[in-house]
Short mmCIF file of C-alpha atoms in Angstrom, two decimals:
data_model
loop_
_atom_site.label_atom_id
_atom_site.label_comp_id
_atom_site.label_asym_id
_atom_site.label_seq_id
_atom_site.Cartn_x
_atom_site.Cartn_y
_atom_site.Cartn_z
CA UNK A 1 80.55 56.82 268.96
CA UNK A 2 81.03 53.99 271.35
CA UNK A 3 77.78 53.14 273.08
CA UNK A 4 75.57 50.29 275.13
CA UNK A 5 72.78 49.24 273.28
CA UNK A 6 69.77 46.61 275.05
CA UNK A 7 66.89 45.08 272.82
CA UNK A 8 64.12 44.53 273.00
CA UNK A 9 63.44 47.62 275.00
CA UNK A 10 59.85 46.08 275.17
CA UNK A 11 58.85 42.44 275.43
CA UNK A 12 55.29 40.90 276.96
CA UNK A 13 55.71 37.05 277.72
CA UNK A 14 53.82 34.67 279.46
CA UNK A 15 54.85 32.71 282.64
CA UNK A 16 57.16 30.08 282.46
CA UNK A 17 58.84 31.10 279.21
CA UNK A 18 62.32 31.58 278.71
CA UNK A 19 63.56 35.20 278.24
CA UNK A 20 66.79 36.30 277.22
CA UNK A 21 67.75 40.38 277.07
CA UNK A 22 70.57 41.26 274.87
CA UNK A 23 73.15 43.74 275.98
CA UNK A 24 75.96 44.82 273.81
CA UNK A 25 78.60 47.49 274.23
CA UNK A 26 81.37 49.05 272.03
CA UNK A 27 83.45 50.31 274.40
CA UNK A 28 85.48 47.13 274.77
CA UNK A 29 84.75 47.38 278.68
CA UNK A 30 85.74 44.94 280.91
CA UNK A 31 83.34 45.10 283.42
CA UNK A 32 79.54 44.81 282.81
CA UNK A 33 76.67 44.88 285.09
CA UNK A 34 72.52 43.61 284.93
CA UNK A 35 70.41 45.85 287.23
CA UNK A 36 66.72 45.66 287.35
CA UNK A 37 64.33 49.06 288.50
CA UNK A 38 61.30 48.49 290.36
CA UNK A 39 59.39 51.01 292.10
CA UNK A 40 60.34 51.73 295.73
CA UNK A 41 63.89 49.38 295.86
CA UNK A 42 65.69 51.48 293.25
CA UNK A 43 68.26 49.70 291.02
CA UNK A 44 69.53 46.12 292.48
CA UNK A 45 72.10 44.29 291.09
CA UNK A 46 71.11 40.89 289.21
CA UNK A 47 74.76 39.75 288.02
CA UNK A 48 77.87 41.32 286.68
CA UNK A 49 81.17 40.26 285.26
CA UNK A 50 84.47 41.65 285.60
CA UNK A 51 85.09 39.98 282.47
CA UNK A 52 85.39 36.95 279.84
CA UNK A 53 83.98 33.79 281.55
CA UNK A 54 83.51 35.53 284.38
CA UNK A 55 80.17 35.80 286.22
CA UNK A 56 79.05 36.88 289.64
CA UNK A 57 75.69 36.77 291.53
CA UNK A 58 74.04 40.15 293.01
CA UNK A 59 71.65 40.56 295.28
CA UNK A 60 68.96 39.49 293.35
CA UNK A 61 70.32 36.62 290.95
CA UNK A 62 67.51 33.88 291.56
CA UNK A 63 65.50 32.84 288.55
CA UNK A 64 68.17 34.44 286.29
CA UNK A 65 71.16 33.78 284.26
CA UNK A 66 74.16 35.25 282.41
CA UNK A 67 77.19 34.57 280.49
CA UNK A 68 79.98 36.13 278.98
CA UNK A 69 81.39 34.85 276.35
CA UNK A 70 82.96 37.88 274.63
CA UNK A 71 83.66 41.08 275.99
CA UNK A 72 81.03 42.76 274.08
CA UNK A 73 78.08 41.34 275.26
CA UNK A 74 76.15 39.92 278.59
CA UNK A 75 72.88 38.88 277.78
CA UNK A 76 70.49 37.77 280.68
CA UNK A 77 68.26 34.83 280.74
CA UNK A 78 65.40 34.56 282.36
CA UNK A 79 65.09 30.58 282.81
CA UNK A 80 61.07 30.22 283.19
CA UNK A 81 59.50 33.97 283.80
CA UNK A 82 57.70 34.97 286.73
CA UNK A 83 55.32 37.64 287.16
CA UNK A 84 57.68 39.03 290.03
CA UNK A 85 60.24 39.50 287.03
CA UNK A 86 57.64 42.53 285.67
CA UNK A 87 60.16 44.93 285.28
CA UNK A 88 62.80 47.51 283.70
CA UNK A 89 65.94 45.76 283.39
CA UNK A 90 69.30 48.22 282.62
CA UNK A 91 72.51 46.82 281.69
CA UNK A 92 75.79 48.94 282.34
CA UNK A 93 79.55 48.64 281.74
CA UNK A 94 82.45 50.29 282.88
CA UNK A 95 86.35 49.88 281.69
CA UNK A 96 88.05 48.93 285.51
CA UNK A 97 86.86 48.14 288.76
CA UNK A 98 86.11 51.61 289.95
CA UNK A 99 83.99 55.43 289.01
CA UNK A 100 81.16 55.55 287.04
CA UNK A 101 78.65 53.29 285.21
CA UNK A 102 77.33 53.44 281.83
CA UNK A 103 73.98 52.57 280.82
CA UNK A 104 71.83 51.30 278.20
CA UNK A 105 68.64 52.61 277.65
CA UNK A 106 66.73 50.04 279.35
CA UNK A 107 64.40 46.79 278.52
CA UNK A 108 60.60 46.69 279.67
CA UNK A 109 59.66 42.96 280.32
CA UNK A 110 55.92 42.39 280.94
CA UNK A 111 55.41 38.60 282.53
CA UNK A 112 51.57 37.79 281.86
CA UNK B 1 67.95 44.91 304.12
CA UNK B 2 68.62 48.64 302.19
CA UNK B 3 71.96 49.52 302.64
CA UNK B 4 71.73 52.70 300.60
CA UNK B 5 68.59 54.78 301.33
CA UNK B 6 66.62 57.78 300.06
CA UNK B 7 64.10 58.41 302.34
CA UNK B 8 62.30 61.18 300.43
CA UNK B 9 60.52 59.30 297.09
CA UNK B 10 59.90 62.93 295.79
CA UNK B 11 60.88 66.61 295.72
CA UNK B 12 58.80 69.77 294.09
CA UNK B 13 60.49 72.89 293.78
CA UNK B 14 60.77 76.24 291.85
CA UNK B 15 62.94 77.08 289.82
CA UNK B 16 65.62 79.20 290.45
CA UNK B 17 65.38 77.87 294.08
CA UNK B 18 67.72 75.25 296.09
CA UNK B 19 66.92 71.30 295.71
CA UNK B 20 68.40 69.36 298.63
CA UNK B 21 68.44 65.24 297.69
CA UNK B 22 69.52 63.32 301.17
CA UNK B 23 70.52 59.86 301.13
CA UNK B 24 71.74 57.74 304.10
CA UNK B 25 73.33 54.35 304.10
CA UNK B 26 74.58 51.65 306.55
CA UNK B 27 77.90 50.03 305.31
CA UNK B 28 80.67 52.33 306.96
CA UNK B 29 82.70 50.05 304.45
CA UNK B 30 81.32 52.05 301.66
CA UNK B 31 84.08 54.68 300.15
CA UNK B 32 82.96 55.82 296.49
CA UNK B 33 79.49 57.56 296.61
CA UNK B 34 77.60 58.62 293.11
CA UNK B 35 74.68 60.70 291.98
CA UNK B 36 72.97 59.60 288.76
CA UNK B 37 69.94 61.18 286.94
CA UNK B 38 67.07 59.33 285.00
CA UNK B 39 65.00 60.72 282.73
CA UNK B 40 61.96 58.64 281.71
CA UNK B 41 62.54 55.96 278.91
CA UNK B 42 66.19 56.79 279.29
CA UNK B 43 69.15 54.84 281.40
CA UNK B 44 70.58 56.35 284.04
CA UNK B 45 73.44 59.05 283.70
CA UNK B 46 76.08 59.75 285.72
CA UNK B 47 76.16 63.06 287.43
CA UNK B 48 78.81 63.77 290.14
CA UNK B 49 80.60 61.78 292.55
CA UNK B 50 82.38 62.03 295.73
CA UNK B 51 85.27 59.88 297.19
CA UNK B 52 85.40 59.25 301.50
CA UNK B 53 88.50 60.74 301.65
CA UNK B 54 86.27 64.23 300.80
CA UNK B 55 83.37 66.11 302.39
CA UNK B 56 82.35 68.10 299.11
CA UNK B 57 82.67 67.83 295.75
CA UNK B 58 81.11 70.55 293.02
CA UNK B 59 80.60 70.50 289.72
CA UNK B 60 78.56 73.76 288.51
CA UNK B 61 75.36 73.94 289.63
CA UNK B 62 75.64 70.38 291.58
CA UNK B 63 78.01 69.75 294.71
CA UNK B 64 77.71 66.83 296.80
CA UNK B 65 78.23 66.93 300.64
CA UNK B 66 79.44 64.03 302.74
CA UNK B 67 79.14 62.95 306.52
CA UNK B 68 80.92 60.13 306.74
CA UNK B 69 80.14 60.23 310.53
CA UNK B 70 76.44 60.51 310.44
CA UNK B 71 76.66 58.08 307.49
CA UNK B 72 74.67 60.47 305.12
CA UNK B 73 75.49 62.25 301.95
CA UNK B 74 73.48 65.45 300.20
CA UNK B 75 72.86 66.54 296.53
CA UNK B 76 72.44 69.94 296.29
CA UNK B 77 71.46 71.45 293.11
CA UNK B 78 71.85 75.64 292.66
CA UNK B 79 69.51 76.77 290.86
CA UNK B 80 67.20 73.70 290.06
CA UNK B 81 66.05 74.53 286.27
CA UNK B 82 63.08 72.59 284.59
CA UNK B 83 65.03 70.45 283.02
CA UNK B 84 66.60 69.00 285.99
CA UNK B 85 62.92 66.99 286.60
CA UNK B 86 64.17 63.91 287.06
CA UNK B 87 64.58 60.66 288.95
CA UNK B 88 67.95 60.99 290.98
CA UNK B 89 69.38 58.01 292.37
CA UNK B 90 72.32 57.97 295.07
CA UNK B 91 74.97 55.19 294.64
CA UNK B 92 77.83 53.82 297.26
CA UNK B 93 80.44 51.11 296.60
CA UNK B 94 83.10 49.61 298.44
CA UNK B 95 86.68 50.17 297.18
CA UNK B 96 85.16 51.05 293.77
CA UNK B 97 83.90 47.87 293.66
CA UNK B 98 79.90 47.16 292.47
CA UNK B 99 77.24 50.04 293.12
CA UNK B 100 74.44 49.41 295.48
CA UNK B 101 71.68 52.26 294.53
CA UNK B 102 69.14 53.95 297.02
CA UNK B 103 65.68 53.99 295.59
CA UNK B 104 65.35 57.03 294.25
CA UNK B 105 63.98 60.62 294.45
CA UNK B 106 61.75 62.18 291.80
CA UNK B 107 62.33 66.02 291.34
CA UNK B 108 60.19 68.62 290.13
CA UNK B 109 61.13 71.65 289.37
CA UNK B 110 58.58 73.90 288.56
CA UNK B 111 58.67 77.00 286.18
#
């Protein structure tokens, strides 16, 4: 079965280390999306990309990267952790521009 | 500035009985509106959606209700079963385009 898989799904680090969270999908969808949950603000979008080389800022892009290289796979780099990056980051894809997400089981990040 | 918004961070309620999710937003752009569910330790999964050009979509035991005028849509789930305890988490987008989420209501249904 086609699926989205993220790793590590738990990683403690310690401020000012770079962090990069691997997301890879087998669907061969164009479209892929980084979304971090924190209590109280829901999901918000950290960057997506409607496809190879292409990369777009969300609403909450500072202190982060991505790049797309492949269709498979986004991964998101954290230049120099915060503590404000604590968090549950979820990537998602989805084959064209429009209807539903798919998501990945989610990555914990701890920033001591 | 939230443009998607669920004003009600939880819900309890029995099964068998009615649960009634809200969520209100601000962009009259938006046009594509989506309910997913989140267990704990899982991703998010999509549930049911409903496009502007509509004011109610079903799907079983889940139908959606939009007022486009009053800028608000509705989750109604009939009858709520245990295992429907779960985060839910409204979506909108504009022309299909990326999902802003609402933050979220946690539902309990109890037995």
């Amino acid at each position: 079965d086609a699926e989205i898989t993220q790793s590590p799904r738990h990683k403690i680090t310690e401020t000012g280390r770079q962090v990069t969270l691997a997301c890879h999908q087998t669907w061969n969808h164009n479209n892929m999306f980084w979304y971090r949950q924190d209590l109280g603000h829901g999901l918000r979008l950290i960057h997506y990309s409607y496809g190879v080389h292409d990369t777009n800022k969300g609403e909450v892009s500072d202190g982060y990267s991505v790049s797309r290289s492949n269709t498979e796979d986004l991964p998101l780099t954290l230049e120099s952790a915060a503590s404000s990056q604590t968090s549950v980051y979820f990537c998602a894809s989805r084959q064209g521009r429009t209807g539903e997400l798919f998501f990945g089981e989610g990555s914990r990040l701890t920033v001591l | 500035d939230q443009q998607v918004k669920q004003n009600s961070p939880s819900l309890s309620v029995q099964e068998g009985r009615i649960s009634i999710l809200n969520c209100d937003y601000t962009n009259s752009m938006f046009d594509y509106f989506l309910w997913y569910k989140k267990y704990p330790a899982e991703g998010p999964t999509f549930l049911i959606s409903i496009s502007s050009i509509k004011d109610k979509n079903e799907d079983g035991r889940f139908t959606v209700f939009l007022n486009k005028s009053a800028k608000h849509l509705s989750l109604h789930i009939v009858p709520s079963q245990p295992g429907d305890s779960a985060v839910y988490f409204c979506a909108a987008s504009e022309s299909g385009n990326k999902l802003t989420f609402g933050g979220g209501t946690r539902v309990l249904v109890k037995p």
